[in-house]
CSV table of N, CA and C in Angstrom, one decimal:
chain,number,residue,atom,x,y,z
R,148,MET,N,100.8,161.0,146.8
R,148,MET,CA,101.2,162.3,147.0
R,148,MET,C,101.7,162.9,145.8
R,149,ALA,N,101.2,163.9,145.3
R,149,ALA,CA,101.6,164.5,144.1
R,149,ALA,C,102.9,165.2,144.2
R,150,GLY,N,103.2,166.2,143.3
R,150,GLY,CA,104.5,166.9,143.3
R,150,GLY,C,104.8,167.8,144.5
R,151,ALA,N,105.8,168.6,144.4
R,151,ALA,CA,106.2,169.4,145.5
R,151,ALA,C,105.2,170.5,145.9
R,152,GLY,N,104.3,170.8,145.0
R,152,GLY,CA,103.2,171.8,145.3
R,152,GLY,C,102.0,171.2,146.1
R,153,TRP,N,102.1,169.9,146.3
R,153,TRP,CA,100.9,169.3,147.1
R,153,TRP,C,100.9,169.8,148.5
R,154,LYS,N,99.7,170.1,148.9
R,154,LYS,CA,99.5,170.7,150.3
R,154,LYS,C,98.4,169.9,150.9
R,155,LYS,N,98.5,169.6,152.2
R,155,LYS,CA,97.4,168.9,152.9
R,155,LYS,C,96.3,169.9,153.1
R,156,THR,N,95.2,169.6,152.7
R,156,THR,CA,94.0,170.4,153.0
R,156,THR,C,92.9,169.4,153.5
R,157,TYR,N,92.9,169.2,154.8
R,157,TYR,CA,92.0,168.3,155.4
R,157,TYR,C,91.4,168.9,156.6
R,158,MET,N,90.3,168.4,157.0
R,158,MET,CA,89.6,168.9,158.2
R,158,MET,C,90.1,168.1,159.4
R,159,LEU,N,90.4,168.8,160.4
R,159,LEU,CA,90.9,168.1,161.6
R,159,LEU,C,89.7,167.2,162.1
R,160,LYS,N,90.0,166.1,162.7
R,160,LYS,CA,88.9,165.2,163.2
R,160,LYS,C,88.9,165.3,164.7
R,161,ARG,N,87.7,165.4,165.3
R,161,ARG,CA,87.6,165.3,166.7
R,161,ARG,C,87.9,163.9,167.2
R,162,ARG,N,88.6,163.7,168.2
R,162,ARG,CA,88.9,162.4,168.7
R,162,ARG,C,88.3,162.3,170.1
R,163,THR,N,88.1,161.1,170.5
R,163,THR,CA,87.7,160.9,171.9
R,163,THR,C,88.9,160.6,172.7
R,164,THR,N,89.1,161.4,173.8
R,164,THR,CA,90.2,161.2,174.7
R,164,THR,C,89.7,160.7,176.0
R,165,SER,N,90.6,160.3,176.8
R,165,SER,CA,90.2,159.8,178.1
R,165,SER,C,89.5,160.9,179.0
R,166,THR,N,89.7,162.1,178.6
R,166,THR,CA,89.0,163.2,179.4
R,166,THR,C,87.7,163.5,178.8
R,167,SER,N,87.3,162.9,177.7
R,167,SER,CA,86.0,163.1,177.1
R,167,SER,C,84.8,162.7,178.0
R,168,ILE,N,85.1,161.7,178.9
R,168,ILE,CA,84.1,161.3,179.9
R,168,ILE,C,83.6,162.5,180.7
R,169,LEU,N,84.6,163.4,181.0
R,169,LEU,CA,84.2,164.5,181.8
R,169,LEU,C,83.4,165.6,181.1
R,170,ARG,N,83.4,165.4,179.7
R,170,ARG,CA,82.7,166.4,178.9
R,170,ARG,C,81.1,166.3,179.1
R,171,LYS,N,80.7,165.2,179.6
R,171,LYS,CA,79.2,165.0,179.7
R,171,LYS,C,78.6,166.0,180.6
R,172,ASP,N,79.2,166.4,181.7
R,172,ASP,CA,78.6,167.4,182.5
R,172,ASP,C,79.5,168.7,182.4
R,173,ARG,N,79.0,169.6,181.5
R,173,ARG,CA,79.7,170.8,181.2
R,173,ARG,C,79.4,171.9,182.1
R,174,SER,N,78.6,171.6,183.2
R,174,SER,CA,78.2,172.7,184.1
R,174,SER,C,79.0,172.7,185.4
R,175,SER,N,79.9,171.7,185.6
R,175,SER,CA,80.6,171.5,186.8
R,175,SER,C,82.0,172.1,186.7
R,176,PRO,N,82.2,173.3,187.4
R,176,PRO,CA,83.6,173.9,187.4
R,176,PRO,C,84.6,172.9,188.0
R,177,PHE,N,84.2,172.1,189.0
R,177,PHE,CA,85.2,171.2,189.6
R,177,PHE,C,85.6,170.1,188.5
R,178,LEU,N,84.7,169.5,187.8
R,178,LEU,CA,85.0,168.5,186.8
R,178,LEU,C,85.8,169.1,185.7
R,179,ARG,N,85.5,170.4,185.3
R,179,ARG,CA,86.2,171.0,184.2
R,179,ARG,C,87.7,171.3,184.7
R,180,GLN,N,87.8,171.8,185.9
R,180,GLN,CA,89.1,172.0,186.4
R,180,GLN,C,90.0,170.7,186.5
R,181,TRP,N,89.3,169.7,187.0
R,181,TRP,CA,90.0,168.4,187.0
R,181,TRP,C,90.4,167.9,185.6
R,182,GLN,N,89.6,168.1,184.7
R,182,GLN,CA,89.9,167.8,183.3
R,182,GLN,C,91.1,168.6,182.8
R,183,LEU,N,91.2,169.8,183.1
R,183,LEU,CA,92.3,170.7,182.7
R,183,LEU,C,93.6,170.2,183.4
R,184,PHE,N,93.5,170.0,184.7
R,184,PHE,CA,94.7,169.5,185.4
R,184,PHE,C,95.2,168.2,184.8
R,185,ASP,N,94.3,167.3,184.5
R,185,ASP,CA,94.6,166.0,184.0
R,185,ASP,C,95.3,166.1,182.7
R,186,ILE,N,94.8,167.0,181.8
R,186,ILE,CA,95.5,167.2,180.5
R,186,ILE,C,96.8,167.8,180.7
R,187,ALA,N,96.9,168.8,181.5
R,187,ALA,CA,98.2,169.5,181.7
R,187,ALA,C,99.2,168.5,182.3
R,188,PHE,N,98.8,167.7,183.2
R,188,PHE,CA,99.7,166.7,183.8
R,188,PHE,C,100.2,165.7,182.8
R,189,LYS,N,99.3,165.2,181.9
R,189,LYS,CA,99.7,164.3,180.9
R,189,LYS,C,100.7,164.9,179.9
R,190,PHE,N,100.4,166.2,179.5
R,190,PHE,CA,101.3,166.8,178.6
R,190,PHE,C,102.7,167.1,179.2
R,191,LEU,N,102.7,167.6,180.4
R,191,LEU,CA,104.0,167.8,181.1
R,191,LEU,C,104.8,166.5,181.4
R,192,LEU,N,104.0,165.5,181.7
R,192,LEU,CA,104.6,164.2,182.0
R,192,LEU,C,105.3,163.7,180.7
R,193,GLY,N,104.6,163.9,179.6
R,193,GLY,CA,105.1,163.4,178.3
R,193,GLY,C,106.4,164.2,177.9
R,194,LEU,N,106.4,165.5,178.1
R,194,LEU,CA,107.5,166.3,177.9
R,194,LEU,C,108.7,165.9,178.8
R,195,TRP,N,108.4,165.6,180.0
R,195,TRP,CA,109.5,165.2,181.0
R,195,TRP,C,110.0,163.9,180.5
R,196,TRP,N,109.1,162.9,180.1
R,196,TRP,CA,109.6,161.6,179.6
R,196,TRP,C,110.5,161.8,178.4
R,197,ASP,N,110.1,162.6,177.5
R,197,ASP,CA,110.9,162.9,176.3
R,197,ASP,C,112.3,163.4,176.6
R,198,LYS,N,112.4,164.2,177.6
R,198,LYS,CA,113.7,164.7,178.1
R,198,LYS,C,114.5,163.6,178.7
R,199,ILE,N,113.9,162.8,179.6
R,199,ILE,CA,114.6,161.8,180.3
R,199,ILE,C,115.1,160.7,179.3
R,200,THR,N,114.3,160.4,178.3
R,200,THR,CA,114.7,159.4,177.3
R,200,THR,C,115.4,160.0,176.1
R,201,LYS,N,115.7,161.3,176.2
R,201,LYS,CA,116.4,162.0,175.1
R,201,LYS,C,115.7,161.8,173.8
R,202,ASN,N,114.4,161.8,173.8
R,202,ASN,CA,113.6,161.6,172.6
R,202,ASN,C,112.9,162.9,172.3
R,203,TYR,N,113.6,164.0,172.1
R,203,TYR,CA,113.0,165.3,171.8
R,203,TYR,C,113.3,165.6,170.3
R,204,THR,N,113.0,164.7,169.5
R,204,THR,CA,113.3,164.9,168.0
R,204,THR,C,112.1,165.7,167.4
R,205,PRO,N,112.3,166.2,166.2
R,205,PRO,CA,111.2,166.9,165.5
R,205,PRO,C,110.0,166.0,165.4
R,206,ARG,N,110.2,164.8,165.1
R,206,ARG,CA,109.1,163.9,164.9
R,206,ARG,C,108.3,163.7,166.2
R,207,GLN,N,109.0,163.6,167.3
R,207,GLN,CA,108.3,163.4,168.6
R,207,GLN,C,107.6,164.7,169.0
R,208,ARG,N,108.2,165.9,168.7
R,208,ARG,CA,107.5,167.1,169.0
R,208,ARG,C,106.3,167.3,168.1
R,209,GLU,N,106.3,166.8,166.9
R,209,GLU,CA,105.2,166.8,166.0
R,209,GLU,C,104.1,165.9,166.5
R,210,ARG,N,104.5,164.8,167.0
R,210,ARG,CA,103.5,163.8,167.6
R,210,ARG,C,102.8,164.4,168.8
R,211,ARG,N,103.6,165.1,169.7
R,211,ARG,CA,103.0,165.7,170.9
R,211,ARG,C,102.1,166.9,170.5
R,212,ALA,N,102.5,167.6,169.5
R,212,ALA,CA,101.8,168.8,169.0
R,212,ALA,C,100.4,168.3,168.4
R,213,ARG,N,100.4,167.2,167.7
R,213,ARG,CA,99.2,166.7,167.2
R,213,ARG,C,98.2,166.2,168.3
R,214,TRP,N,98.8,165.6,169.3
R,214,TRP,CA,98.0,165.2,170.5
R,214,TRP,C,97.4,166.5,171.1
R,215,LEU,N,98.2,167.5,171.3
R,215,LEU,CA,97.7,168.7,171.9
R,215,LEU,C,96.6,169.4,171.1
R,216,VAL,N,96.7,169.4,169.8
R,216,VAL,CA,95.6,169.9,168.9
R,216,VAL,C,94.3,169.1,169.1
R,217,GLY,N,94.4,167.8,169.2
R,217,GLY,CA,93.2,167.0,169.4
R,217,GLY,C,92.6,167.3,170.7
R,218,VAL,N,93.4,167.5,171.7
R,218,VAL,CA,92.9,167.8,173.1
R,218,VAL,C,92.2,169.2,173.1
R,219,LEU,N,92.8,170.2,172.4
R,219,LEU,CA,92.2,171.5,172.3
R,219,LEU,C,90.9,171.5,171.6
R,220,LEU,N,90.8,170.6,170.6
R,220,LEU,CA,89.5,170.5,169.9
R,220,LEU,C,88.5,169.9,170.9
R,221,ASP,N,88.9,168.9,171.6
R,221,ASP,CA,87.9,168.3,172.6
R,221,ASP,C,87.5,169.3,173.7
R,222,LEU,N,88.5,170.2,174.1
R,222,LEU,CA,88.2,171.1,175.2
R,222,LEU,C,87.2,172.2,174.7
R,223,GLY,N,87.1,172.5,173.5
R,223,GLY,CA,86.1,173.4,173.0
R,223,GLY,C,86.7,174.8,172.6
R,224,PRO,N,85.8,175.7,172.3
R,224,PRO,CA,86.1,177.0,171.7
R,224,PRO,C,87.1,177.9,172.5
R,225,THR,N,87.0,177.9,173.8
R,225,THR,CA,88.0,178.7,174.6
R,225,THR,C,89.4,178.2,174.3
R,226,PHE,N,89.6,176.9,174.3
R,226,PHE,CA,91.0,176.4,174.2
R,226,PHE,C,91.4,176.4,172.7
R,227,ILE,N,90.4,176.3,171.8
R,227,ILE,CA,90.8,176.4,170.4
R,227,ILE,C,91.3,177.8,170.1
R,228,LYS,N,90.7,178.8,170.7
R,228,LYS,CA,91.1,180.2,170.6
R,228,LYS,C,92.5,180.4,171.2
R,229,ILE,N,92.8,179.7,172.3
R,229,ILE,CA,94.2,179.8,172.9
R,229,ILE,C,95.2,179.1,171.9
R,230,GLY,N,94.8,178.0,171.3
R,230,GLY,CA,95.7,177.3,170.4
R,230,GLY,C,95.9,178.2,169.1
R,231,GLN,N,94.8,178.9,168.7
R,231,GLN,CA,95.0,179.8,167.5
R,231,GLN,C,96.0,180.9,167.9
R,232,ALA,N,95.9,181.5,169.0
R,232,ALA,CA,96.8,182.5,169.5
R,232,ALA,C,98.3,182.0,169.5
R,233,LEU,N,98.4,180.8,170.1
R,233,LEU,CA,99.8,180.2,170.2
R,233,LEU,C,100.4,179.9,168.8
R,234,SER,N,99.5,179.6,167.9
R,234,SER,CA,100.0,179.3,166.5
R,234,SER,C,100.7,180.4,165.8
R,235,THR,N,100.6,181.6,166.3
R,235,THR,CA,101.2,182.8,165.8
R,235,THR,C,102.5,183.1,166.5
R,236,ARG,N,102.9,182.3,167.5
R,236,ARG,CA,104.0,182.7,168.3
R,236,ARG,C,105.2,181.7,168.1
R,237,ALA,N,105.8,181.8,166.9
R,237,ALA,CA,107.0,180.9,166.6
R,237,ALA,C,108.2,181.4,167.5
R,238,ASP,N,108.1,182.5,168.1
R,238,ASP,CA,109.2,183.0,169.0
R,238,ASP,C,109.1,182.3,170.3
R,239,LEU,N,108.0,181.7,170.7
R,239,LEU,CA,107.8,181.1,172.0
R,239,LEU,C,107.8,179.6,172.0
R,240,ILE,N,107.3,179.0,170.9
R,240,ILE,CA,107.1,177.5,171.0
R,240,ILE,C,107.8,176.9,169.7
R,241,PRO,N,108.1,175.6,169.8
R,241,PRO,CA,108.8,175.0,168.7
R,241,PRO,C,107.9,175.0,167.4
R,242,LEU,N,108.6,175.1,166.3
R,242,LEU,CA,107.9,175.2,165.0
R,242,LEU,C,107.0,174.0,164.7
R,243,GLU,N,107.3,172.8,165.2
R,243,GLU,CA,106.3,171.7,165.1
R,243,GLU,C,105.0,172.0,165.7
R,244,TYR,N,105.0,172.7,166.8
R,244,TYR,CA,103.8,173.1,167.5
R,244,TYR,C,103.1,174.2,166.7
R,245,VAL,N,103.8,175.1,166.3
R,245,VAL,CA,103.2,176.2,165.5
R,245,VAL,C,102.5,175.6,164.3
R,246,LYS,N,103.2,174.7,163.6
R,246,LYS,CA,102.6,174.1,162.4
R,246,LYS,C,101.3,173.4,162.7
R,247,GLU,N,101.3,172.6,163.7
R,247,GLU,CA,100.1,171.8,164.1
R,247,GLU,C,99.0,172.7,164.6
R,248,LEU,N,99.3,173.7,165.5
R,248,LEU,CA,98.3,174.6,166.0
R,248,LEU,C,97.7,175.5,165.0
R,249,SER,N,98.5,175.8,163.9
R,249,SER,CA,98.0,176.7,162.9
R,249,SER,C,96.8,176.0,162.2
R,250,GLN,N,96.6,174.7,162.2
R,250,GLN,CA,95.5,174.0,161.7
R,250,GLN,C,94.2,174.5,162.3
R,251,LEU,N,94.3,175.0,163.6
R,251,LEU,CA,93.1,175.4,164.3
R,251,LEU,C,92.6,176.7,163.7
R,252,GLN,N,93.4,177.4,162.8
R,252,GLN,CA,92.9,178.6,162.2
R,252,GLN,C,91.8,178.4,161.2
R,253,ASP,N,91.9,177.3,160.4
R,253,ASP,CA,91.0,177.1,159.4
R,253,ASP,C,90.5,175.7,159.1
R,254,ARG,N,90.7,174.8,160.1
R,254,ARG,CA,90.3,173.4,159.9
R,254,ARG,C,89.6,172.8,161.1
R,255,VAL,N,88.8,173.6,161.7
R,255,VAL,CA,88.1,173.1,162.9
R,255,VAL,C,86.9,172.3,162.4
R,256,PRO,N,86.6,171.2,162.9
R,256,PRO,CA,85.5,170.3,162.5
R,256,PRO,C,84.2,171.0,162.7
R,257,PRO,N,83.3,170.8,161.8
R,257,PRO,CA,81.9,171.4,161.9
R,257,PRO,C,81.1,170.5,162.9
R,258,PHE,N,80.1,171.1,163.5
R,258,PHE,CA,79.2,170.4,164.3
R,258,PHE,C,78.1,169.8,163.4
R,259,ALA,N,77.2,168.9,163.8
R,259,ALA,CA,76.3,168.3,163.0
R,259,ALA,C,75.3,169.3,162.3
R,260,SER,N,75.0,169.0,161.1
R,260,SER,CA,74.1,169.9,160.3
R,260,SER,C,72.7,169.9,160.9
R,261,GLU,N,72.3,168.8,161.5
R,261,GLU,CA,71.0,168.7,162.1
R,261,GLU,C,70.9,169.7,163.2
R,262,ILE,N,72.0,169.8,164.0
R,262,ILE,CA,72.0,170.8,165.1
R,262,ILE,C,71.9,172.2,164.5
R,263,ALA,N,72.7,172.5,163.5
R,263,ALA,CA,72.7,173.8,162.9
R,263,ALA,C,71.3,174.2,162.4
R,264,ILE,N,70.7,173.2,161.7
R,264,ILE,CA,69.3,173.5,161.2
R,264,ILE,C,68.3,173.7,162.4
R,265,SER,N,68.5,173.0,163.4
R,265,SER,CA,67.6,173.2,164.6
R,265,SER,C,67.8,174.6,165.2
R,266,ILE,N,69.0,175.0,165.3
R,266,ILE,CA,69.3,176.3,165.8
R,266,ILE,C,68.7,177.4,164.9
R,267,ILE,N,68.9,177.3,163.6
R,267,ILE,CA,68.3,178.2,162.6
R,267,ILE,C,66.8,178.3,162.8
R,268,GLU,N,66.2,177.1,162.8
R,268,GLU,CA,64.7,177.1,162.9
R,268,GLU,C,64.3,177.7,164.2
R,269,SER,N,65.0,177.4,165.3
R,269,SER,CA,64.6,178.0,166.6
R,269,SER,C,64.8,179.5,166.6
R,270,GLU,N,65.8,180.0,166.0
R,270,GLU,CA,66.1,181.5,165.9
R,270,GLU,C,65.0,182.2,165.0
R,271,LEU,N,64.7,181.5,163.9
R,271,LEU,CA,63.8,182.2,162.9
R,271,LEU,C,62.3,181.9,163.3
R,272,GLY,N,62.1,180.9,164.1
R,272,GLY,CA,60.7,180.5,164.4
R,272,GLY,C,59.9,179.9,163.3
R,273,LYS,N,60.6,179.3,162.4
R,273,LYS,CA,60.0,178.6,161.3
R,273,LYS,C,60.9,177.6,160.7
R,274,PRO,N,60.4,176.6,159.9
R,274,PRO,CA,61.3,175.6,159.3
R,274,PRO,C,62.3,176.3,158.3
R,275,VAL,N,63.4,175.7,158.1
R,275,VAL,CA,64.4,176.2,157.2
R,275,VAL,C,63.9,176.5,155.8
R,276,TYR,N,63.1,175.5,155.3
R,276,TYR,CA,62.6,175.7,153.9
R,276,TYR,C,61.4,176.6,153.8
R,277,ALA,N,60.9,177.1,154.9
R,277,ALA,CA,59.9,178.2,154.9
R,277,ALA,C,60.6,179.5,154.8
R,278,ALA,N,61.8,179.6,155.3
R,278,ALA,CA,62.6,180.8,155.3
R,278,ALA,C,63.5,180.9,154.0
R,279,PHE,N,63.9,179.7,153.5
R,279,PHE,CA,64.8,179.7,152.4
R,279,PHE,C,64.3,178.8,151.3
R,280,ARG,N,64.5,179.2,150.0
R,280,ARG,CA,64.2,178.3,148.9
R,280,ARG,C,65.1,177.1,148.9
R,281,ASP,N,66.4,177.4,149.1
R,281,ASP,CA,67.4,176.3,149.1
R,281,ASP,C,68.3,176.6,150.4
R,282,PHE,N,68.7,175.5,150.9
R,282,PHE,CA,69.6,175.5,152.1
R,282,PHE,C,70.6,174.4,152.0
R,283,ASP,N,71.9,174.7,152.0
R,283,ASP,CA,72.9,173.7,151.9
R,283,ASP,C,73.3,173.2,153.3
R,284,SER,N,73.0,172.0,153.6
R,284,SER,CA,73.2,171.5,155.0
R,284,SER,C,74.7,171.2,155.3
R,285,ILE,N,75.5,171.1,154.2
R,285,ILE,CA,76.9,171.0,154.4
R,285,ILE,C,77.6,172.4,154.6
R,286,PRO,N,78.2,172.6,155.7
R,286,PRO,CA,78.8,174.0,155.9
R,286,PRO,C,79.9,174.2,154.9
R,287,ILE,N,80.0,175.5,154.5
R,287,ILE,CA,81.1,175.9,153.6
R,287,ILE,C,82.3,176.3,154.4
R,288,ALA,N,82.2,176.5,155.7
R,288,ALA,CA,83.3,176.8,156.6
R,288,ALA,C,82.8,176.6,158.0
R,289,SER,N,83.8,176.2,158.8
R,289,SER,CA,83.6,176.0,160.2
R,289,SER,C,84.7,176.6,161.0
R,290,ALA,N,84.4,177.0,162.2
R,290,ALA,CA,85.5,177.7,163.0
R,290,ALA,C,85.2,177.4,164.5
R,291,SER,N,86.0,177.9,165.4
R,291,SER,CA,85.8,177.6,166.8
R,291,SER,C,84.5,178.1,167.4
R,292,LEU,N,84.0,179.2,166.8
R,292,LEU,CA,82.7,179.7,167.3
R,292,LEU,C,81.5,179.4,166.6
R,293,GLY,N,81.6,178.9,165.4
R,293,GLY,CA,80.4,178.6,164.6
R,293,GLY,C,80.8,178.0,163.2
R,294,GLN,N,79.8,178.0,162.4
R,294,GLN,CA,80.0,177.5,161.0
R,294,GLN,C,79.0,178.3,160.1
R,295,VAL,N,79.3,178.2,158.8
R,295,VAL,CA,78.6,179.0,157.8
R,295,VAL,C,78.0,178.1,156.7
R,296,HIS,N,76.7,178.3,156.4
R,296,HIS,CA,76.0,177.5,155.4
R,296,HIS,C,75.5,178.5,154.3
R,297,ARG,N,75.5,177.9,153.1
R,297,ARG,CA,74.9,178.6,151.9
R,297,ARG,C,73.4,178.5,151.9
R,298,ALA,N,72.7,179.5,151.5
R,298,ALA,CA,71.2,179.4,151.3
R,298,ALA,C,70.8,180.4,150.2
R,299,ARG,N,69.6,180.2,149.8
R,299,ARG,CA,69.0,181.1,148.8
R,299,ARG,C,67.6,181.5,149.3
R,300,LEU,N,67.4,182.8,149.3
R,300,LEU,CA,66.1,183.3,149.7
R,300,LEU,C,65.0,183.0,148.7
R,301,HIS,N,63.8,183.1,149.0
R,301,HIS,CA,62.7,182.9,148.1
R,301,HIS,C,62.7,183.9,147.0
R,302,THR,N,63.4,185.0,147.2
R,302,THR,CA,63.5,186.1,146.2
R,302,THR,C,64.6,185.7,145.2
R,303,GLY,N,65.3,184.7,145.4
R,303,GLY,CA,66.4,184.3,144.5
R,303,GLY,C,67.8,184.8,145.0
R,304,GLU,N,67.8,185.6,146.0
R,304,GLU,CA,69.1,186.1,146.5
R,304,GLU,C,69.9,185.1,147.2
R,305,ASP,N,71.2,184.9,146.9
R,305,ASP,CA,72.0,184.0,147.6
R,305,ASP,C,72.6,184.7,148.9
R,306,VAL,N,72.5,183.9,150.0
R,306,VAL,CA,73.0,184.4,151.3
R,306,VAL,C,73.8,183.3,152.0
R,307,VAL,N,74.5,183.8,153.0
R,307,VAL,CA,75.2,182.8,153.9
R,307,VAL,C,74.6,183.0,155.2
R,308,ILE,N,74.5,181.9,155.9
R,308,ILE,CA,73.9,181.8,157.3
R,308,ILE,C,75.0,181.4,158.3
R,309,LYS,N,75.3,182.3,159.2
R,309,LYS,CA,76.3,182.0,160.2
R,309,LYS,C,75.5,181.4,161.4
R,310,VAL,N,76.0,180.2,161.9
R,310,VAL,CA,75.4,179.6,163.0
R,310,VAL,C,76.4,179.4,164.1
R,311,GLN,N,76.0,179.9,165.3
R,311,GLN,CA,76.9,179.8,166.4
R,311,GLN,C,76.9,178.4,167.0
R,312,ARG,N,78.0,178.0,167.4
R,312,ARG,CA,78.1,176.6,168.0
R,312,ARG,C,77.2,176.5,169.2
R,313,PRO,N,76.5,175.4,169.4
R,313,PRO,CA,75.6,175.2,170.5
R,313,PRO,C,76.3,175.2,171.8
R,314,GLY,N,75.7,175.8,172.8
R,314,GLY,CA,76.3,175.8,174.2
R,314,GLY,C,77.5,176.7,174.3
R,315,LEU,N,77.8,177.5,173.4
R,315,LEU,CA,79.0,178.4,173.4
R,315,LEU,C,79.1,179.2,174.7
R,316,GLU,N,78.0,179.9,175.0
R,316,GLU,CA,78.0,180.8,176.2
R,316,GLU,C,78.3,180.0,177.5
R,317,THR,N,77.7,178.8,177.6
R,317,THR,CA,77.8,178.0,178.8
R,317,THR,C,79.3,177.5,178.9
R,318,ILE,N,79.9,177.1,177.8
R,318,ILE,CA,81.3,176.6,177.8
R,318,ILE,C,82.2,177.8,178.2
R,319,PHE,N,82.0,179.0,177.6
R,319,PHE,CA,82.9,180.1,177.9
R,319,PHE,C,82.7,180.5,179.3
R,320,ASN,N,81.5,180.6,179.8
R,320,ASN,CA,81.3,180.9,181.2
R,320,ASN,C,81.9,180.0,182.2
R,321,LEU,N,81.8,178.7,181.9
R,321,LEU,CA,82.5,177.7,182.7
R,321,LEU,C,84.0,177.8,182.7
R,322,ASP,N,84.6,178.0,181.5
R,322,ASP,CA,86.0,178.2,181.4
R,322,ASP,C,86.5,179.4,182.1
R,323,PHE,N,85.7,180.5,182.0
R,323,PHE,CA,86.1,181.7,182.8
R,323,PHE,C,86.0,181.6,184.3
R,324,GLU,N,85.0,180.8,184.7
R,324,GLU,CA,84.8,180.6,186.1
R,324,GLU,C,86.0,179.8,186.7
R,325,VAL,N,86.4,178.7,185.9
R,325,VAL,CA,87.5,177.9,186.3
R,325,VAL,C,88.8,178.7,186.3
R,326,SER,N,89.0,179.6,185.3
R,326,SER,CA,90.2,180.4,185.3
R,326,SER,C,90.3,181.4,186.4
R,327,HIS,N,89.2,181.8,187.0
R,327,HIS,CA,89.2,182.8,188.1
R,327,HIS,C,89.3,182.1,189.5
R,328,ARG,N,89.5,180.8,189.5
R,328,ARG,CA,89.6,180.1,190.8
R,328,ARG,C,91.0,180.2,191.3
């Protein structure tokens, strides 16, 4: 670690949680609701345990906040957006949570470049290299709703290509359905 000016700039990593098993069937409102209840229960149980054991130190809050960020990443775009909104509310939640949740603003992991290329080719109706002279398969940015790739047209003009995350509409619709139950 360098001097005082050193700042962590890393990409959050998706983790596999015990609730990831339920992610396989993203079309079942019941399973999604069960997944959300399971996560809420574990989080609240952890907070209760911290209170009982008097282990509500800044380090423990940071640990819980990191777990919550990982879970929000696993839950997908709807919950990443909720985490982003909460990251701006230092008046409501402890600073350790604000700090960890703020990583959801600009460090969301990208999805596979092969999937991005497949989406672009499907949308354009032709292979990527038929549409672009150059295409950078490594995204220059990724967010809760999509990611951005550099490309160069055959005319030589540099462009950026925004690619929406796959299954976004399905996940949003499922989450809205569950929230209206």
